XYZ file of C-alpha atoms in Angstrom:
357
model
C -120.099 -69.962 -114.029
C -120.908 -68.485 -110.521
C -120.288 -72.008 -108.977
C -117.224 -71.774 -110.760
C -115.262 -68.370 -109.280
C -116.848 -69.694 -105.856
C -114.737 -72.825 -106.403
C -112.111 -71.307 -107.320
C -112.240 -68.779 -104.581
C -112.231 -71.311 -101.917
C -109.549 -73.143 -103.531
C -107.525 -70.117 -103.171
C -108.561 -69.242 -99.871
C -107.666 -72.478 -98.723
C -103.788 -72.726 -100.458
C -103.589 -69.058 -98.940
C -104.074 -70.574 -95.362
C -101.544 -73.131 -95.855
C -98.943 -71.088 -97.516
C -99.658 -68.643 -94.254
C -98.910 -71.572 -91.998
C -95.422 -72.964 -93.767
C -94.251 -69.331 -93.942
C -94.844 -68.970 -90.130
C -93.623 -72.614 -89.379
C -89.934 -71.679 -91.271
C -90.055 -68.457 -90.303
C -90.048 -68.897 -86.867
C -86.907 -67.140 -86.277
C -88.083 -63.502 -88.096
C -92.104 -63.797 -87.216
C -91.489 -64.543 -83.653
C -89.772 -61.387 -82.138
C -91.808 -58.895 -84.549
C -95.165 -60.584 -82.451
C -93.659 -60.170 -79.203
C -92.529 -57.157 -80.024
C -96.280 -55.820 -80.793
C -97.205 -57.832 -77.552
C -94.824 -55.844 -75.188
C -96.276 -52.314 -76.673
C -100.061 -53.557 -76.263
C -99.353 -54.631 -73.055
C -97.204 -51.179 -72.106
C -99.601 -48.874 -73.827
C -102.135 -47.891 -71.198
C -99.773 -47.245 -68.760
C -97.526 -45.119 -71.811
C -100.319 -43.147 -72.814
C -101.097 -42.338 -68.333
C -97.285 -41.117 -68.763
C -97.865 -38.816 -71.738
C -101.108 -37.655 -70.118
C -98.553 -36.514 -66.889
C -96.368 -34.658 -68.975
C -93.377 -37.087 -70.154
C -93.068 -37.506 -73.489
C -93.627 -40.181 -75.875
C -89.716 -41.176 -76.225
C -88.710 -40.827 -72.341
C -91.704 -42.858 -71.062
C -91.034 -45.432 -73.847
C -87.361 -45.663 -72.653
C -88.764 -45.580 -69.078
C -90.994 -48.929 -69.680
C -88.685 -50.678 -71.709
C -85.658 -50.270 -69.327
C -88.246 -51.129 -66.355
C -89.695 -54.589 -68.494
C -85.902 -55.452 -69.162
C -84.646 -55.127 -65.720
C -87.421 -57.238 -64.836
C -86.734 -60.166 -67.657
C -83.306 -59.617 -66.630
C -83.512 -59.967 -62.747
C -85.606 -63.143 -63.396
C -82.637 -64.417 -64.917
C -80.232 -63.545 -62.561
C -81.911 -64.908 -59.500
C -83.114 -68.016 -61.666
C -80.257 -68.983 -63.665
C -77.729 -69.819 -61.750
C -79.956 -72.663 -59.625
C -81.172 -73.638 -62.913
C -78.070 -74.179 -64.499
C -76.585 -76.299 -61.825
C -79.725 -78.342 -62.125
C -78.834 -78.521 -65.342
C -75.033 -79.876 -64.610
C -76.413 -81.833 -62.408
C -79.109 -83.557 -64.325
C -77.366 -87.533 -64.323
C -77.508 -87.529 -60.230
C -80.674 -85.791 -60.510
C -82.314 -88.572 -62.377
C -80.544 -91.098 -60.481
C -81.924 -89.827 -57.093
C -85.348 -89.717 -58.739
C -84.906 -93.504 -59.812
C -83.631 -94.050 -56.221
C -86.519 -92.715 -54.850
C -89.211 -93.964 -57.276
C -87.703 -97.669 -57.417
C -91.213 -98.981 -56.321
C -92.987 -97.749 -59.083
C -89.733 -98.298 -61.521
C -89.752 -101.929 -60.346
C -93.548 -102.448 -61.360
C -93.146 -100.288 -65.184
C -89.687 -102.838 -65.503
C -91.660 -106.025 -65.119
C -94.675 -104.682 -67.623
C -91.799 -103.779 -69.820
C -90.509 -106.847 -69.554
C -93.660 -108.919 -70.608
C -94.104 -106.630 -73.643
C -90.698 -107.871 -74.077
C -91.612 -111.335 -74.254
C -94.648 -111.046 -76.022
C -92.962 -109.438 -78.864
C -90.469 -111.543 -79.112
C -92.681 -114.535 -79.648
C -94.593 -112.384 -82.165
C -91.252 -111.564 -83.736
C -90.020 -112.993 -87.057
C -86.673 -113.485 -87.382
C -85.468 -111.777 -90.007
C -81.875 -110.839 -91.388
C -81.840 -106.937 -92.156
C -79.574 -103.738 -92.503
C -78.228 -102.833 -88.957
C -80.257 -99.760 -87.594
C -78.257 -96.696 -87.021
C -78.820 -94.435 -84.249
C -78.046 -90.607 -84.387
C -76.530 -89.659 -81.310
C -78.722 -86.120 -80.164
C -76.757 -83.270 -78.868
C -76.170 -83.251 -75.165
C -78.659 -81.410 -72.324
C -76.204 -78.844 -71.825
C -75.572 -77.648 -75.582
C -79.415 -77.994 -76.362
C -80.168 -75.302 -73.197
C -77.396 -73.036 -74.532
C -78.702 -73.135 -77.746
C -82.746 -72.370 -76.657
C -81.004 -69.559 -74.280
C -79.257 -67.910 -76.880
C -82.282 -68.343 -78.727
C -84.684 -66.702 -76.474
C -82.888 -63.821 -75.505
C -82.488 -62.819 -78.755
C -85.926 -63.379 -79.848
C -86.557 -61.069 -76.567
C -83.896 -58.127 -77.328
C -85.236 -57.449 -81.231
C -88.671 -57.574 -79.408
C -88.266 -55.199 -76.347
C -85.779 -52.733 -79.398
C -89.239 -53.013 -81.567
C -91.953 -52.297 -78.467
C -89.630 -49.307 -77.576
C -89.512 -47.962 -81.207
C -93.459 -48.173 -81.200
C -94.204 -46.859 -78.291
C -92.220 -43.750 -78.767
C -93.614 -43.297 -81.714
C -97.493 -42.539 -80.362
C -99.854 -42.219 -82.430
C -98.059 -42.551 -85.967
C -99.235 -45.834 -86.773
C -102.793 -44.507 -86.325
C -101.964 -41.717 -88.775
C -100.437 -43.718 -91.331
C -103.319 -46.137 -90.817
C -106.011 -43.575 -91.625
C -103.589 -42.713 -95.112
C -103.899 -46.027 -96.368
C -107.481 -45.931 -96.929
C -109.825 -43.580 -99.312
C -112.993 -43.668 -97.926
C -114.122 -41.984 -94.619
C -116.229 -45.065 -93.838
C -113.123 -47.205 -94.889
C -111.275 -45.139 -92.128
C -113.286 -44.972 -89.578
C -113.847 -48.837 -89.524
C -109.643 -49.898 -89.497
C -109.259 -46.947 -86.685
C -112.383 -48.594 -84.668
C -110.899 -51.915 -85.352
C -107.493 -51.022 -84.783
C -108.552 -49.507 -81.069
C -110.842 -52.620 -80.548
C -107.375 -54.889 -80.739
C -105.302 -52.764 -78.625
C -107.868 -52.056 -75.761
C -108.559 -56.002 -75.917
C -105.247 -57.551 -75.809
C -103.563 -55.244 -73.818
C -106.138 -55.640 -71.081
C -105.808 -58.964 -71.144
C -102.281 -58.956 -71.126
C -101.619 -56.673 -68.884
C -103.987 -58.022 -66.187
C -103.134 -61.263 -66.999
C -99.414 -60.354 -65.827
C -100.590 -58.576 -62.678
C -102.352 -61.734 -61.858
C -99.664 -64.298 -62.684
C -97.167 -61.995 -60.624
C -99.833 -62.459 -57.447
C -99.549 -66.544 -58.182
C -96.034 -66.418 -58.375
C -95.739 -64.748 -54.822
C -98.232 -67.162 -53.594
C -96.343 -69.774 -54.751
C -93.259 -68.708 -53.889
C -94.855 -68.245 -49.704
C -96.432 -71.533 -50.163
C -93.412 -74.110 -50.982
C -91.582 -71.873 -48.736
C -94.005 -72.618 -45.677
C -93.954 -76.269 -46.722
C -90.141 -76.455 -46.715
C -88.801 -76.780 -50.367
C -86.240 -75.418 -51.392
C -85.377 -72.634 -54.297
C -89.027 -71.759 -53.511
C -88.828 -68.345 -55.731
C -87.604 -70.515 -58.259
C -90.867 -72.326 -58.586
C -92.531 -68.682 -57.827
C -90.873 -67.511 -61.009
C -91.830 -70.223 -62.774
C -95.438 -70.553 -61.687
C -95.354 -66.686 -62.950
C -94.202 -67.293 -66.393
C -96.211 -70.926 -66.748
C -99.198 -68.964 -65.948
C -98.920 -67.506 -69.375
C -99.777 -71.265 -70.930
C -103.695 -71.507 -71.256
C -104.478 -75.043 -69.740
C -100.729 -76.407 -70.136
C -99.157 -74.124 -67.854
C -100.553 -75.373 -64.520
C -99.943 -78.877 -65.484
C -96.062 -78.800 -66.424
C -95.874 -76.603 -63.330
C -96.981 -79.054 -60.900
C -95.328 -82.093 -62.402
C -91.920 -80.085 -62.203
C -92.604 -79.324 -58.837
C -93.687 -82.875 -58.108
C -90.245 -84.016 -59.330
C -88.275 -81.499 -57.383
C -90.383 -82.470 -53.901
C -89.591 -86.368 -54.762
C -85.893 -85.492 -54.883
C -85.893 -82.939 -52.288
C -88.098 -84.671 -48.906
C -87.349 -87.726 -47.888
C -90.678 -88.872 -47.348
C -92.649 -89.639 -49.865
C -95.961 -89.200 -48.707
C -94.759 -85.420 -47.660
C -93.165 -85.096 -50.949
C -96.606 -85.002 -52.407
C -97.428 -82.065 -50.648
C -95.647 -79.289 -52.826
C -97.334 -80.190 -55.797
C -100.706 -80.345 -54.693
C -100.782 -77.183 -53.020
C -99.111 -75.734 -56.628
C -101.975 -77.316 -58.295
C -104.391 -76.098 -55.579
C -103.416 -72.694 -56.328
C -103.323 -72.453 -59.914
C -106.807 -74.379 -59.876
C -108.052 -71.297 -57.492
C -107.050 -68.907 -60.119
C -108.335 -69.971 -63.202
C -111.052 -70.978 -61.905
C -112.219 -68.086 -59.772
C -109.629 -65.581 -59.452
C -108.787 -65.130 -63.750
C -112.408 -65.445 -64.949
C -113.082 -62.423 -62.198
C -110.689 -59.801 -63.224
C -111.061 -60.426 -66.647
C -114.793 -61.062 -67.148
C -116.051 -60.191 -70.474
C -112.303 -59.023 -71.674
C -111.794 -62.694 -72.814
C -114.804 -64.275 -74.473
C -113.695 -66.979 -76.150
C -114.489 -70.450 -76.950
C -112.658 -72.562 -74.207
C -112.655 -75.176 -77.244
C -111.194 -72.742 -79.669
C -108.542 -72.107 -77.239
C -107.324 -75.216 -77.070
C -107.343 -75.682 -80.640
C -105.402 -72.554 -80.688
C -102.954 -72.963 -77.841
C -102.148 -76.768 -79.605
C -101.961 -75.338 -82.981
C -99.174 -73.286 -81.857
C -97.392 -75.630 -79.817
C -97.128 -77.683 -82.568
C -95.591 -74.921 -84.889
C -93.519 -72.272 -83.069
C -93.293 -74.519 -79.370
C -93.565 -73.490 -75.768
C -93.114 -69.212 -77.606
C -95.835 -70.326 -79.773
C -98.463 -71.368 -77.067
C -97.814 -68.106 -75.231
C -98.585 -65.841 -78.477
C -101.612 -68.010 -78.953
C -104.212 -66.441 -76.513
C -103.323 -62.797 -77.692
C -103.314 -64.139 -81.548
C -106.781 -65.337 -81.516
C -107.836 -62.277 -79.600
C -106.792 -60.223 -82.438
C -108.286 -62.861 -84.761
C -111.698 -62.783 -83.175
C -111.827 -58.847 -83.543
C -111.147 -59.122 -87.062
C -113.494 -61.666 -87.336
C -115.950 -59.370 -85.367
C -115.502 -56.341 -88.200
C -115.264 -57.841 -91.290
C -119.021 -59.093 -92.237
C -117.913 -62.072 -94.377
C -116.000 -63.288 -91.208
C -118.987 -62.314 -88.394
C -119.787 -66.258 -88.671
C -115.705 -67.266 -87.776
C -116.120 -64.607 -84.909
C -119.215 -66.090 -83.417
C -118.011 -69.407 -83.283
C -114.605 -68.178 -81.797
C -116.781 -66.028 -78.828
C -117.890 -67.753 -75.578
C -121.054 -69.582 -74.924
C -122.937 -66.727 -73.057
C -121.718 -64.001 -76.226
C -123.021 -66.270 -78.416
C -126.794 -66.988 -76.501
C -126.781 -62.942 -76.360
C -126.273 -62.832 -80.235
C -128.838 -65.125 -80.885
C -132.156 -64.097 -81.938
């Protein structure tokens, strides 16, 4: 009979997790800004709370961070947008410069291409069959006013939310502490509660300080080399950053594009993206694990898992929610007993050797 309820319990368990996953996979749209809503106030509660402590109160240093975070989203855009948008009108002599430029290596994919070709074709049945109809996609442009419009509203409900909780202090504590009976019950969602904030928001708020230093060193980098819209690629390099793994990769591939179209030579063209690489390598390999330390102790595997996971169901928003997501997981994980197996896995290879007996 025991066996029985266990059976059941994991079956539910498990159609819980699913159900959890299509809900947040269709509701994308709602989820999303009510996350990086929380996100902003983690990040922007230390330095509320050093506000209050000077004498400002909750609602004016609230207003103060929030109007200081969206100036800063906002001048990004400015000084970004316009470049990036005539890139974007611009994308057909784009890619034929690239091709120009690349016709070695296009001449040696065509001619592999072209013996797949042939191979298949001698494979190849003949065979008479319905005519295949192809579904012409929306164009660039459309598609990149329809992921701007997108984003900044995701990003207004989400800064309107992070002001709303950080002017309201400490009543989500209080109302926290209502919800439970016992003392013991209390205590342990207030001590978990604290554990998540002091957590993510050190990490995410020296994780920004940190991607703000690549981004200038970026930025003085390509400019000393000689590309151009170098504070693009600054900004970018700041906002990549936020990508566990990915970040550094799509970054230097962009840039390796832009130095192709941009130097003539191509041996100097290769330049720009190796010293992008070379500095993103620097810090997360020395610089990142540094600062942080012990803030972050996570599996580098569960990560990944992580970061993929939520590439695959929300996109490029989804793999920047993922780090802070599992951080929050992994404290849960650390307070409830039935999950203190979950949370050990999740921790990093020294935490777990210092847990071991």
């Amino acid at each position: 009979m025991n066996e029985d309820i266990k059976a059941l319990r994991r079956s539910a368990n498990t159609l819980t997790t699913i159900a959890i996953f299509v809900v947040a996979y269709f509701a994308r749209d709602l989820i999303l800004p009510i996350m990086l809503g929380f996100l902003f106030a983690l990040t922007l509660s230390p330095i509320n709370r050093f506000l209050q402590r000077k004498g400002l109160p909750a609602g004016l240093s609230a207003a103060f961070l929030i109007l200081m975070a969206t100036a800063s989203i906002g001048s990004a855009a400015y000084f970004a947008g316009g470049t990036v948008r005539s890139w974007t009108d611009d994308a057909p002599n784009i890619a034929r410069e690239l091709q120009h430029k690349l016709s070695g290596v296009q001449e040696a994919i065509e001619a592999v291409k072209d013996a797949s070709s042939q191979v298949e074709e001698m494979t190849a049945a003949p065979a008479d069959g319905p005519q295949e109809v192809v579904v012409q996609q929306p164009g660039l442009l459309n598609s990149a006013v329809t992921v701007v419009a997108s984003s900044a509203t995701s990003i207004g409900v989400a800064l309107i939310l992070a002001l709303f909780l950080l002017a309201s202090g400490d009543l989500f504590y209080v109302k926290l502490v209502q919800a439970f009976p016992k003392l013991s019950e209390k205590k342990k969602a207030l001590s978990t509660v604290y554990d998540i904030e002091r957590r993510v928001s050190g990490y995410l708020l020296t994780i920004t300080v940190i991607n703000a230093g690549l981004g200038l060193a970026v930025f003085a980098a390509l400019w000393l080399v000689g590309l151009e819209y170098a504070y693009i690629w600054g900004i970018a390099a700041f906002l990549l950053n936020y990508l566990p793994i990915l970040g550094g990769v799509i970054g230097t591939v962009l840039v390796a594009v832009h130095s192709v179209i941009f130097f003539d030579s191509l041996s100097y063209a290769l330049l720009a993206p190796i010293v992008y690489q070379a500095l993103t390598s620097i810090e997360a390999q020395f610089v990142t694990p540094y600062l942080i330390g012990k803030r972050l102790e996570l599996n580098i595997v569960a990560v990944f898992l992580t970061v993929v996971l939520w590439a695959w169901l929300w996109g490029v928003a989804g793999a920047l929610v993922a780090v802070p997501f599992l951080l929050v997981f992994k404290v849960v994980c650390d307070k409830v007993d039935r999950l203190n197996v979950i949370g050990s896995f999740l921790g990093a290879a020294d935490n777990t050797r210092r847990q071991s007996p």
